[in-house]
mmCIF file of C-alpha atoms in Angstrom:
data_model
loop_
_atom_site.group_PDB
_atom_site.id
_atom_site.type_symbol
_atom_site.label_atom_id
_atom_site.label_comp_id
_atom_site.label_asym_id
_atom_site.label_seq_id
_atom_site.Cartn_x
_atom_site.Cartn_y
_atom_site.Cartn_z
ATOM 1 C CA ASP A 118 -26.613 -19.612 -63.700
ATOM 2 C CA GLN A 119 -28.584 -18.264 -60.848
ATOM 3 C CA GLN A 120 -26.867 -19.155 -57.426
ATOM 4 C CA VAL A 121 -29.089 -17.111 -55.133
ATOM 5 C CA LYS A 122 -32.766 -17.159 -56.073
ATOM 6 C CA GLN A 123 -35.606 -15.224 -54.648
ATOM 7 C CA ASN A 124 -38.731 -16.807 -56.500
ATOM 8 C CA SER A 125 -41.193 -14.347 -55.375
ATOM 9 C CA PRO A 126 -40.679 -10.873 -56.942
ATOM 10 C CA SER A 127 -43.261 -9.548 -54.663
ATOM 11 C CA LEU A 128 -45.189 -10.159 -51.597
ATOM 12 C CA SER A 129 -48.466 -8.441 -49.889
ATOM 13 C CA VAL A 130 -49.260 -8.901 -45.986
ATOM 14 C CA GLN A 131 -51.365 -6.595 -43.744
ATOM 15 C CA GLU A 132 -49.760 -4.335 -41.026
ATOM 16 C CA GLY A 133 -49.508 -6.675 -37.858
ATOM 17 C CA ARG A 134 -49.097 -9.672 -39.591
ATOM 18 C CA ILE A 135 -46.124 -11.751 -40.003
ATOM 19 C CA SER A 136 -43.959 -11.192 -43.381
ATOM 20 C CA ILE A 137 -42.102 -14.151 -44.591
ATOM 21 C CA LEU A 138 -39.537 -13.759 -47.452
ATOM 22 C CA ASN A 139 -37.815 -16.559 -48.907
ATOM 23 C CA CYS A 140 -34.463 -17.295 -50.627
ATOM 24 C CA ASP A 141 -32.952 -20.511 -52.103
ATOM 25 C CA TYR A 142 -29.403 -20.949 -52.856
ATOM 26 C CA THR A 143 -27.179 -23.608 -54.755
ATOM 27 C CA ASN A 144 -23.495 -23.127 -53.541
ATOM 28 C CA SER A 145 -22.829 -25.269 -50.473
ATOM 29 C CA MET A 146 -19.582 -23.311 -50.022
ATOM 30 C CA PHE A 147 -21.461 -19.897 -49.082
ATOM 31 C CA ASP A 148 -20.279 -18.931 -45.614
ATOM 32 C CA TYR A 149 -22.986 -16.169 -44.616
ATOM 33 C CA PHE A 150 -26.312 -15.325 -45.804
ATOM 34 C CA LEU A 151 -27.416 -11.343 -45.355
ATOM 35 C CA TRP A 152 -30.564 -9.469 -46.054
ATOM 36 C CA TYR A 153 -30.552 -6.085 -47.563
ATOM 37 C CA LYS A 154 -33.676 -3.518 -47.603
ATOM 38 C CA LYS A 155 -34.066 -1.090 -50.324
ATOM 39 C CA TYR A 156 -36.196 1.999 -50.537
ATOM 40 C CA PRO A 157 -36.928 3.677 -53.859
ATOM 41 C CA ALA A 158 -34.053 6.267 -54.918
ATOM 42 C CA GLU A 159 -31.990 4.786 -52.098
ATOM 43 C CA GLY A 160 -29.083 2.434 -51.891
ATOM 44 C CA PRO A 161 -29.639 -1.000 -50.078
ATOM 45 C CA THR A 162 -29.168 -1.067 -46.408
ATOM 46 C CA PHE A 163 -27.866 -3.929 -44.490
ATOM 47 C CA LEU A 164 -30.476 -5.543 -42.297
ATOM 48 C CA ILE A 165 -29.385 -8.846 -40.785
ATOM 49 C CA SER A 166 -26.992 -11.804 -41.510
ATOM 50 C CA ILE A 167 -26.407 -15.358 -40.566
ATOM 51 C CA SER A 168 -23.364 -17.596 -40.475
ATOM 52 C CA SER A 169 -23.598 -21.194 -42.318
ATOM 53 C CA ILE A 170 -22.905 -22.700 -38.967
ATOM 54 C CA LYS A 171 -26.146 -21.383 -37.382
ATOM 55 C CA ASP A 172 -29.902 -22.154 -38.068
ATOM 56 C CA LYS A 173 -31.259 -18.998 -36.609
ATOM 57 C CA ASN A 174 -30.580 -15.061 -35.852
ATOM 58 C CA GLU A 175 -32.951 -12.562 -34.316
ATOM 59 C CA ASP A 176 -32.961 -8.923 -34.075
ATOM 60 C CA GLY A 177 -35.842 -7.502 -32.870
ATOM 61 C CA ARG A 178 -38.749 -7.647 -35.399
ATOM 62 C CA PHE A 179 -36.254 -9.563 -37.842
ATOM 63 C CA THR A 180 -35.436 -12.829 -37.532
ATOM 64 C CA VAL A 181 -33.718 -14.997 -40.067
ATOM 65 C CA PHE A 182 -33.703 -18.820 -40.794
ATOM 66 C CA LEU A 183 -31.320 -20.950 -42.382
ATOM 67 C CA ASN A 184 -31.935 -24.623 -43.339
ATOM 68 C CA LYS A 185 -28.378 -26.049 -44.779
ATOM 69 C CA SER A 186 -29.798 -29.400 -46.018
ATOM 70 C CA ALA A 187 -32.221 -27.478 -48.044
ATOM 71 C CA LYS A 188 -30.181 -24.686 -49.125
ATOM 72 C CA HIS A 189 -32.846 -22.195 -48.077
ATOM 73 C CA LEU A 190 -33.181 -19.268 -45.936
ATOM 74 C CA SER A 191 -35.853 -16.947 -44.776
ATOM 75 C CA LEU A 192 -36.429 -13.412 -43.362
ATOM 76 C CA HIS A 193 -39.113 -13.315 -41.121
ATOM 77 C CA ILE A 194 -40.794 -9.886 -39.861
ATOM 78 C CA VAL A 195 -42.957 -9.899 -36.930
ATOM 79 C CA PRO A 196 -45.339 -7.600 -36.833
ATOM 80 C CA SER A 197 -44.863 -6.103 -40.152
ATOM 81 C CA GLN A 198 -45.341 -2.200 -40.427
ATOM 82 C CA PRO A 199 -45.878 -0.230 -43.286
ATOM 83 C CA GLY A 200 -42.645 1.308 -43.231
ATOM 84 C CA ASP A 201 -41.203 -2.112 -43.952
ATOM 85 C CA SER A 202 -42.519 -2.063 -47.367
ATOM 86 C CA ALA A 203 -39.362 -1.849 -49.379
ATOM 87 C CA VAL A 204 -37.628 -4.649 -51.770
ATOM 88 C CA TYR A 205 -35.573 -7.119 -49.897
ATOM 89 C CA PHE A 206 -32.679 -8.664 -51.134
ATOM 90 C CA CYS A 207 -30.891 -11.645 -50.260
ATOM 91 C CA ALA A 208 -27.119 -12.014 -50.250
ATOM 92 C CA ALA A 209 -24.606 -15.010 -50.051
ATOM 93 C CA ALA A 210 -21.354 -14.564 -49.176
ATOM 94 C CA ILE A 211 -18.319 -16.683 -50.018
ATOM 95 C CA ASN A 212 -14.756 -16.143 -48.283
ATOM 96 C CA SER A 213 -12.366 -15.039 -50.885
ATOM 97 C CA GLY A 214 -9.319 -14.860 -48.707
ATOM 98 C CA GLY A 215 -8.714 -13.547 -45.059
ATOM 99 C CA SER A 216 -11.684 -11.518 -44.061
ATOM 100 C CA ASN A 217 -12.647 -10.733 -47.343
ATOM 101 C CA TYR A 218 -15.978 -12.039 -48.947
ATOM 102 C CA LYS A 219 -17.522 -11.808 -52.380
ATOM 103 C CA LEU A 220 -21.288 -11.080 -52.241
ATOM 104 C CA THR A 221 -23.963 -12.746 -54.746
ATOM 105 C CA PHE A 222 -27.302 -11.328 -54.845
ATOM 106 C CA GLY A 223 -30.699 -12.496 -55.421
ATOM 107 C CA LYS A 224 -33.131 -10.320 -57.685
ATOM 108 C CA GLY A 225 -35.093 -9.034 -54.799
ATOM 109 C CA THR A 226 -38.596 -9.491 -53.302
ATOM 110 C CA LEU A 227 -40.797 -6.361 -53.214
ATOM 111 C CA LEU A 228 -42.730 -6.412 -49.589
ATOM 112 C CA THR A 229 -45.720 -4.160 -49.694
ATOM 113 C CA VAL A 230 -47.203 -3.959 -45.974
ATOM 114 C CA ASN A 231 -50.834 -2.576 -46.125
ATOM 115 C CA PRO A 232 -52.386 -0.625 -43.195
ATOM 116 C CA LYS B 589 -21.131 11.396 -40.880
ATOM 117 C CA ALA B 590 -21.747 11.578 -44.578
ATOM 118 C CA GLY B 591 -22.779 8.550 -46.637
ATOM 119 C CA VAL B 592 -21.586 7.332 -49.780
ATOM 120 C CA THR B 593 -21.886 9.567 -52.487
ATOM 121 C CA GLN B 594 -22.467 8.671 -56.176
ATOM 122 C CA THR B 595 -22.267 11.205 -59.157
ATOM 123 C CA PRO B 596 -24.025 11.693 -61.334
ATOM 124 C CA ARG B 597 -27.068 10.455 -60.172
ATOM 125 C CA TYR B 598 -28.563 10.400 -63.689
ATOM 126 C CA LEU B 599 -27.360 10.136 -67.062
ATOM 127 C CA ILE B 600 -28.157 9.468 -70.737
ATOM 128 C CA LYS B 601 -25.714 8.221 -73.338
ATOM 129 C CA THR B 602 -25.919 6.601 -76.702
ATOM 130 C CA ARG B 603 -24.692 3.458 -77.678
ATOM 131 C CA GLY B 604 -20.852 3.414 -78.401
ATOM 132 C CA GLN B 605 -20.270 6.170 -75.994
ATOM 133 C CA GLN B 606 -18.323 5.663 -72.933
ATOM 134 C CA VAL B 607 -19.326 7.049 -69.477
ATOM 135 C CA THR B 608 -17.424 7.403 -66.172
ATOM 136 C CA LEU B 609 -19.235 7.115 -62.815
ATOM 137 C CA SER B 610 -17.924 8.537 -59.379
ATOM 138 C CA CYS B 611 -18.075 7.529 -56.063
ATOM 139 C CA SER B 612 -17.195 9.022 -52.919
ATOM 140 C CA PRO B 613 -16.985 6.329 -49.608
ATOM 141 C CA ILE B 614 -17.591 7.084 -46.076
ATOM 142 C CA SER B 615 -14.710 8.816 -44.729
ATOM 143 C CA GLY B 616 -12.395 6.414 -43.361
ATOM 144 C CA HIS B 617 -13.707 3.679 -45.505
ATOM 145 C CA ARG B 618 -10.823 1.966 -47.703
ATOM 146 C CA SER B 619 -13.034 -0.496 -49.791
ATOM 147 C CA VAL B 620 -14.990 0.280 -52.414
ATOM 148 C CA SER B 621 -17.415 -2.101 -54.121
ATOM 149 C CA TRP B 622 -19.424 -1.566 -57.437
ATOM 150 C CA TYR B 623 -22.811 -3.224 -58.523
ATOM 151 C CA GLN B 624 -24.978 -3.411 -61.395
ATOM 152 C CA GLN B 625 -28.578 -3.599 -60.695
ATOM 153 C CA THR B 626 -31.217 -4.357 -63.438
ATOM 154 C CA PRO B 627 -34.581 -5.480 -62.887
ATOM 155 C CA GLY B 628 -34.000 -8.962 -64.849
ATOM 156 C CA GLN B 629 -30.710 -9.740 -63.169
ATOM 157 C CA GLY B 630 -30.902 -8.047 -59.706
ATOM 158 C CA LEU B 631 -27.912 -6.951 -58.020
ATOM 159 C CA GLN B 632 -24.672 -8.290 -59.866
ATOM 160 C CA PHE B 633 -21.113 -7.652 -58.435
ATOM 161 C CA LEU B 634 -18.724 -5.532 -60.624
ATOM 162 C CA PHE B 635 -15.425 -5.337 -58.661
ATOM 163 C CA GLU B 636 -13.910 -4.318 -55.287
ATOM 164 C CA TYR B 637 -10.965 -1.993 -54.763
ATOM 165 C CA PHE B 638 -9.088 -1.505 -51.509
ATOM 166 C CA SER B 639 -6.012 0.373 -51.270
ATOM 167 C CA GLU B 640 -6.007 1.335 -54.987
ATOM 168 C CA THR B 641 -5.733 -2.322 -55.751
ATOM 169 C CA GLN B 642 -8.515 -4.228 -57.373
ATOM 170 C CA ARG B 643 -9.164 -7.252 -55.189
ATOM 171 C CA ASN B 644 -12.238 -9.054 -56.791
ATOM 172 C CA LYS B 645 -14.251 -9.121 -60.009
ATOM 173 C CA GLY B 646 -17.182 -10.322 -61.135
ATOM 174 C CA ASN B 647 -18.265 -11.693 -64.724
ATOM 175 C CA PHE B 648 -18.153 -8.634 -66.582
ATOM 176 C CA PRO B 649 -16.570 -7.987 -70.130
ATOM 177 C CA GLY B 650 -13.368 -5.796 -70.072
ATOM 178 C CA ARG B 651 -15.591 -2.559 -71.363
ATOM 179 C CA PHE B 652 -15.948 -2.333 -67.519
ATOM 180 C CA SER B 653 -13.324 -1.147 -65.779
ATOM 181 C CA GLY B 654 -12.648 0.960 -62.589
ATOM 182 C CA ARG B 655 -9.851 2.480 -60.367
ATOM 183 C CA GLN B 656 -9.557 3.652 -56.812
ATOM 184 C CA PHE B 657 -7.426 6.791 -56.006
ATOM 185 C CA SER B 658 -5.189 7.447 -52.751
ATOM 186 C CA ASN B 659 -8.062 9.145 -51.190
ATOM 187 C CA SER B 660 -10.353 6.125 -51.495
ATOM 188 C CA ARG B 661 -12.546 7.774 -54.081
ATOM 189 C CA SER B 662 -13.526 5.226 -56.990
ATOM 190 C CA GLU B 663 -14.435 5.616 -60.551
ATOM 191 C CA MET B 664 -16.020 3.098 -62.603
ATOM 192 C CA ASN B 665 -15.749 3.341 -66.649
ATOM 193 C CA VAL B 666 -17.748 1.615 -69.046
ATOM 194 C CA SER B 667 -16.451 2.156 -73.003
ATOM 195 C CA THR B 668 -18.505 1.324 -76.121
ATOM 196 C CA LEU B 669 -21.944 1.324 -74.369
ATOM 197 C CA GLU B 670 -24.671 -0.979 -75.165
ATOM 198 C CA LEU B 671 -28.568 -1.059 -74.907
ATOM 199 C CA GLY B 672 -28.063 -3.768 -72.280
ATOM 200 C CA ASP B 673 -25.841 -1.528 -70.101
ATOM 201 C CA SER B 674 -28.768 0.613 -69.096
ATOM 202 C CA ALA B 675 -28.787 -0.047 -65.398
ATOM 203 C CA LEU B 676 -28.455 1.452 -61.806
ATOM 204 C CA TYR B 677 -24.974 1.333 -60.758
ATOM 205 C CA LEU B 678 -24.399 0.983 -57.099
ATOM 206 C CA CYS B 679 -21.224 1.681 -55.182
ATOM 207 C CA ALA B 680 -20.700 0.488 -51.738
ATOM 208 C CA SER B 681 -18.031 1.191 -49.344
ATOM 209 C CA SER B 682 -16.715 -0.659 -46.136
ATOM 210 C CA LEU B 683 -14.091 0.082 -43.389
ATOM 211 C CA GLY B 684 -11.891 -2.853 -44.336
ATOM 212 C CA LEU B 685 -12.356 -5.467 -47.148
ATOM 213 C CA ALA B 686 -16.211 -6.380 -47.701
ATOM 214 C CA GLY B 687 -17.219 -8.295 -45.357
ATOM 215 C CA VAL B 688 -20.038 -9.847 -43.507
ATOM 216 C CA GLY B 689 -21.573 -9.811 -39.815
ATOM 217 C CA SER B 690 -23.111 -6.503 -38.273
ATOM 218 C CA GLY B 691 -19.698 -4.480 -38.220
ATOM 219 C CA ALA B 692 -18.172 -1.775 -39.939
ATOM 220 C CA ASN B 693 -17.064 -4.237 -42.782
ATOM 221 C CA VAL B 694 -20.528 -4.850 -44.104
ATOM 222 C CA LEU B 695 -21.311 -2.928 -47.344
ATOM 223 C CA THR B 696 -22.959 0.263 -47.066
ATOM 224 C CA PHE B 697 -24.607 1.315 -50.273
ATOM 225 C CA GLY B 698 -25.022 5.023 -52.219
ATOM 226 C CA ALA B 699 -28.134 5.652 -53.725
ATOM 227 C CA GLY B 700 -26.650 4.852 -57.386
ATOM 228 C CA SER B 701 -25.965 6.305 -60.616
ATOM 229 C CA ARG B 702 -29.317 5.518 -62.929
ATOM 230 C CA LEU B 703 -27.362 5.086 -66.511
ATOM 231 C CA THR B 704 -29.903 4.993 -69.775
ATOM 232 C CA VAL B 705 -28.136 3.960 -72.919
ATOM 233 C CA LEU B 706 -30.060 5.267 -76.227
#
């Protein structure tokens, strides 16, 4: 049972345009949602997160939107740059006690930004 | 400062063997989490250790085990290897228990150990 789904295995956009990466989840108990970026031969790196009590969080070119009623979140990258080409993982976190969270990741979406 | 270091980076084993992977967290980080990445399943949580104690566990069989030492370094072991265990095993560390937001408790990942089982 996959609780976090990234239904698009890949996405290709032109440099300067907007990239929109989507993620759906099934468990309404998730407290936080995170996005990680992974380059080949490197580990994933944290990008941005959003609390379940918010609907938007912005950090520079990256904005995450959360629609709780639809159990859907998206990552917008504007403008997209060739260096953004990577695999993007969506993750959902549930509190497992105190300040400890257990993360569930999606399968990832490969973003390719063409010059 | 040095990042999360995983060894070995690549290894090949045969079915039935066992394997031990090592992870050195960022200096000062006390929590180590392990994940398995496969093309079909993405990143799947194995377990988290904090102060030498397992704090969280994923849905993997008992063949997968881990431990953490007093210096926060961690090892994971897979016994009786199966073909399906071929994967990239990622270790991540955090200052405290794995958290969220943009602080030091967000997971910082190593580059992984790629295991191939023949």
